[in-house]
PDB file of C-alpha atoms in Angstrom:
ATOM      1  CA  MET A  30       9.790 -23.064   1.684  1.00 46.00           C
ATOM      2  CA  THR A  31       9.034 -19.440   2.526  1.00 52.00           C
ATOM      3  CA  GLN A  32      10.831 -16.560   0.897  1.00 56.00           C
ATOM      4  CA  PRO A  33      12.828 -14.206   3.118  1.00 58.00           C
ATOM      5  CA  ARG A  34      10.915 -11.007   3.798  1.00 69.00           C
ATOM      6  CA  LEU A  35      12.195  -7.489   4.003  1.00 75.00           C
ATOM      7  CA  LYS A  36      11.495  -5.734   7.299  1.00 87.00           C
ATOM      8  CA  ALA A  37       8.421  -3.527   6.971  1.00 89.00           C
ATOM      9  CA  LYS A  38      10.167  -0.264   7.866  1.00 91.00           C
ATOM     10  CA  LEU A  39      12.910  -0.878   5.303  1.00 91.00           C
ATOM     11  CA  TRP A  40      10.364  -1.779   2.602  1.00 88.00           C
ATOM     12  CA  VAL A  41       8.320   1.373   3.299  1.00 92.00           C
ATOM     13  CA  HIS A  42      11.346   3.676   3.208  1.00 93.00           C
ATOM     14  CA  ALA A  43      12.695   2.061   0.018  1.00 91.00           C
ATOM     15  CA  THR A  44       9.277   2.437  -1.594  1.00 91.00           C
ATOM     16  CA  ILE A  45       9.066   6.128  -0.709  1.00 94.00           C
ATOM     17  CA  ARG A  46      12.533   6.610  -2.181  1.00 94.00           C
ATOM     18  CA  ARG A  47      11.539   4.789  -5.377  1.00 91.00           C
ATOM     19  CA  CYS A  48       8.485   7.015  -5.743  1.00 93.00           C
ATOM     20  CA  SER A  49      10.590  10.110  -5.077  1.00 94.00           C
ATOM     21  CA  VAL A  50      12.941   9.221  -7.920  1.00 93.00           C
ATOM     22  CA  LEU A  51       9.897   9.088 -10.230  1.00 92.00           C
ATOM     23  CA  ALA A  52       8.490  12.378  -8.821  1.00 94.00           C
ATOM     24  CA  ILE A  53       5.479  10.581  -7.322  1.00 95.00           C
ATOM     25  CA  PRO A  54       4.553  11.919  -3.866  1.00 96.00           C
ATOM     26  CA  ALA A  55       4.427   9.137  -1.259  1.00 96.00           C
ATOM     27  CA  PHE A  56       4.400   9.347   2.515  1.00 94.00           C
ATOM     28  CA  VAL A  57       3.696   7.344   5.652  1.00 96.00           C
ATOM     29  CA  VAL A  58       0.212   7.955   7.056  1.00 95.00           C
ATOM     30  CA  ALA A  59       0.533   5.447   9.916  1.00 95.00           C
ATOM     31  CA  LYS A  60       3.540   3.602  11.283  1.00 94.00           C
ATOM     32  CA  GLY A  61       3.273  -0.051  12.161  1.00 91.00           C
ATOM     33  CA  ASP A  62       5.592  -2.687  13.549  1.00 89.00           C
ATOM     34  CA  GLU A  63       9.068  -1.951  12.188  1.00 88.00           C
ATOM     35  CA  ASP A  64       9.948  -5.579  11.602  1.00 86.00           C
ATOM     36  CA  ALA A  65       6.839  -7.543  10.720  1.00 81.00           C
ATOM     37  CA  GLY A  66       4.006  -5.075  10.152  1.00 83.00           C
ATOM     38  CA  ALA A  67       1.816  -5.525   7.096  1.00 89.00           C
ATOM     39  CA  VAL A  68       1.378  -2.629   4.665  1.00 91.00           C
ATOM     40  CA  LEU A  69      -1.688  -0.998   3.122  1.00 94.00           C
ATOM     41  CA  VAL A  70      -1.158   1.358   0.193  1.00 95.00           C
ATOM     42  CA  LYS A  71      -3.673   4.120  -0.488  1.00 96.00           C
ATOM     43  CA  LEU A  72      -3.431   5.389  -4.052  1.00 96.00           C
ATOM     44  CA  ASN A  73      -4.998   8.830  -4.156  1.00 97.00           C
ATOM     45  CA  ARG A  74      -5.918   9.767  -7.728  1.00 96.00           C
ATOM     46  CA  GLY A  75      -7.438  13.126  -6.820  1.00 95.00           C
ATOM     47  CA  ALA A  76     -10.898  13.701  -8.293  1.00 95.00           C
ATOM     48  CA  ALA A  77     -10.849  10.180  -9.802  1.00 96.00           C
ATOM     49  CA  GLY A  78     -10.966   8.651  -6.305  1.00 97.00           C
ATOM     50  CA  CYS A  79      -8.784   6.312  -4.301  1.00 97.00           C
ATOM     51  CA  GLU A  80      -7.751   2.673  -4.312  1.00 95.00           C
ATOM     52  CA  VAL A  81      -6.464   0.737  -1.325  1.00 96.00           C
ATOM     53  CA  PHE A  82      -4.073  -2.160  -1.902  1.00 94.00           C
ATOM     54  CA  THR A  83      -3.289  -4.845   0.660  1.00 91.00           C
ATOM     55  CA  GLN A  84      -0.512  -7.421   0.700  1.00 86.00           C
ATOM     56  CA  VAL A  85      -1.608 -10.998   0.083  1.00 86.00           C
ATOM     57  CA  ARG A  86      -0.163 -14.371  -0.920  1.00 83.00           C
ATOM     58  CA  ASP A  87      -1.466 -16.205  -3.961  1.00 81.00           C
ATOM     59  CA  GLY A  88      -2.258 -19.929  -4.107  1.00 82.00           C
ATOM     60  CA  ALA A  89       1.429 -20.714  -4.643  1.00 84.00           C
ATOM     61  CA  GLY A  90       2.503 -18.604  -1.667  1.00 81.00           C
ATOM     62  CA  GLU A  91       3.945 -15.815  -3.820  1.00 81.00           C
ATOM     63  CA  ALA A  92       3.619 -12.203  -2.696  1.00 80.00           C
ATOM     64  CA  ALA A  93       1.013 -10.110  -4.507  1.00 85.00           C
ATOM     65  CA  TRP A  94      -1.315  -7.138  -3.979  1.00 89.00           C
ATOM     66  CA  LEU A  95      -5.104  -7.025  -3.932  1.00 91.00           C
ATOM     67  CA  ARG A  96      -7.394  -4.042  -4.483  1.00 92.00           C
ATOM     68  CA  ALA A  97      -9.039  -4.113  -1.065  1.00 93.00           C
ATOM     69  CA  THR A  98     -11.672  -1.524  -1.973  1.00 93.00           C
ATOM     70  CA  GLY A  99     -12.743  -3.291  -5.170  1.00 91.00           C
ATOM     71  CA  PRO A 100     -11.902  -2.965  -8.851  1.00 91.00           C
ATOM     72  CA  ASP A 101     -12.930   0.694  -9.208  1.00 93.00           C
ATOM     73  CA  PRO A 102     -11.696   3.790  -7.370  1.00 95.00           C
ATOM     74  CA  VAL A 103     -13.804   4.857  -4.385  1.00 97.00           C
ATOM     75  CA  PRO A 104     -14.296   8.277  -2.738  1.00 98.00           C
ATOM     76  CA  GLU A 105     -11.509   9.190  -0.331  1.00 97.00           C
ATOM     77  CA  ASP A 106     -13.752   8.953   2.743  1.00 97.00           C
ATOM     78  CA  LYS A 107     -14.558   5.309   1.882  1.00 97.00           C
ATOM     79  CA  ALA A 108     -10.870   4.499   1.420  1.00 98.00           C
ATOM     80  CA  ASP A 109     -10.062   6.161   4.757  1.00 97.00           C
ATOM     81  CA  ALA A 110     -12.887   4.245   6.478  1.00 97.00           C
ATOM     82  CA  TYR A 111     -11.467   0.961   5.169  1.00 97.00           C
ATOM     83  CA  ILE A 112      -8.013   1.907   6.451  1.00 97.00           C
ATOM     84  CA  ARG A 113      -9.412   2.896   9.875  1.00 97.00           C
ATOM     85  CA  ARG A 114     -11.215  -0.443  10.238  1.00 97.00           C
ATOM     86  CA  SER A 115      -8.064  -2.303   9.213  1.00 96.00           C
ATOM     87  CA  ARG A 116      -5.942  -0.401  11.755  1.00 95.00           C
ATOM     88  CA  ASP A 117      -8.549  -1.115  14.460  1.00 95.00           C
ATOM     89  CA  VAL A 118      -7.991  -4.827  13.812  1.00 95.00           C
ATOM     90  CA  ASP A 119      -4.198  -4.631  13.322  1.00 93.00           C
ATOM     91  CA  SER A 120      -2.392  -1.789  15.075  1.00 91.00           C
ATOM     92  CA  ASP A 121       0.930  -3.036  13.609  1.00 93.00           C
ATOM     93  CA  LEU A 122      -0.273  -2.075  10.132  1.00 94.00           C
ATOM     94  CA  TRP A 123       1.653   0.492   8.085  1.00 95.00           C
ATOM     95  CA  VAL A 124      -0.287   2.842   5.806  1.00 96.00           C
ATOM     96  CA  LEU A 125       1.495   4.404   2.858  1.00 95.00           C
ATOM     97  CA  GLU A 126      -0.253   7.037   0.725  1.00 96.00           C
ATOM     98  CA  VAL A 127       0.747   7.634  -2.879  1.00 96.00           C
ATOM     99  CA  GLU A 128      -0.649  10.637  -4.746  1.00 95.00           C
ATOM    100  CA  ASP A 129      -0.743  10.232  -8.497  1.00 94.00           C
ATOM    101  CA  ARG A 130      -3.588  11.266 -10.787  1.00 93.00           C
ATOM    102  CA  GLU A 131      -2.312   8.831 -13.423  1.00 91.00           C
ATOM    103  CA  GLY A 132      -2.620   5.927 -10.995  1.00 89.00           C
ATOM    104  CA  ARG A 133       1.023   4.922 -11.087  1.00 87.00           C
ATOM    105  CA  VAL A 134       2.157   2.570  -8.334  1.00 84.00           C
ATOM    106  CA  PRO A 135       5.601   1.495  -9.566  1.00 75.00           C
ATOM    107  CA  PHE A 136       6.307  -0.734  -6.580  1.00 72.00           C
ATOM    108  CA  LEU A 137       3.220  -2.943  -6.863  1.00 71.00           C
ATOM    109  CA  GLU A 138       4.656  -5.501  -9.232  1.00 71.00           C
ATOM    110  CA  ARG A 139       1.811  -8.000  -9.121  1.00 76.00           C
ATOM    111  CA  ILE A 140      -1.802  -6.956  -8.592  1.00 78.00           C
ATOM    112  CA  LEU A 141      -4.454  -9.661  -8.417  1.00 76.00           C
ATOM    113  CA  ALA A 142      -7.914  -9.036  -9.822  1.00 67.00           C
ATOM    114  CA  GLY A 143     -10.020  -7.437  -7.103  1.00 57.00           C
TER     115      GLY A 143
END
């Protein structure tokens, strides 16, 4: 049985609000399909580099996140290149950027090893 999913636009706006409450800047870089678009999250840690997270399902079908750019932060141009390639393949993709030097992403509850 599949779990009900929140519409992408609603999830993105709720996430931005959650970040705002914690004084973490977050904003939409690219809009996707409002109902069923997938979401990429770019965590910009300033001089420490960036991480890109993508939504995945684990072996049990549970929602999780994966570090799409690998286990270590990458330069911002590499993160942006990954996002560009992903949007070329899926134009319905949302891109959310979070700026936090501490690396906080309070809405990514479960991150798989990447």
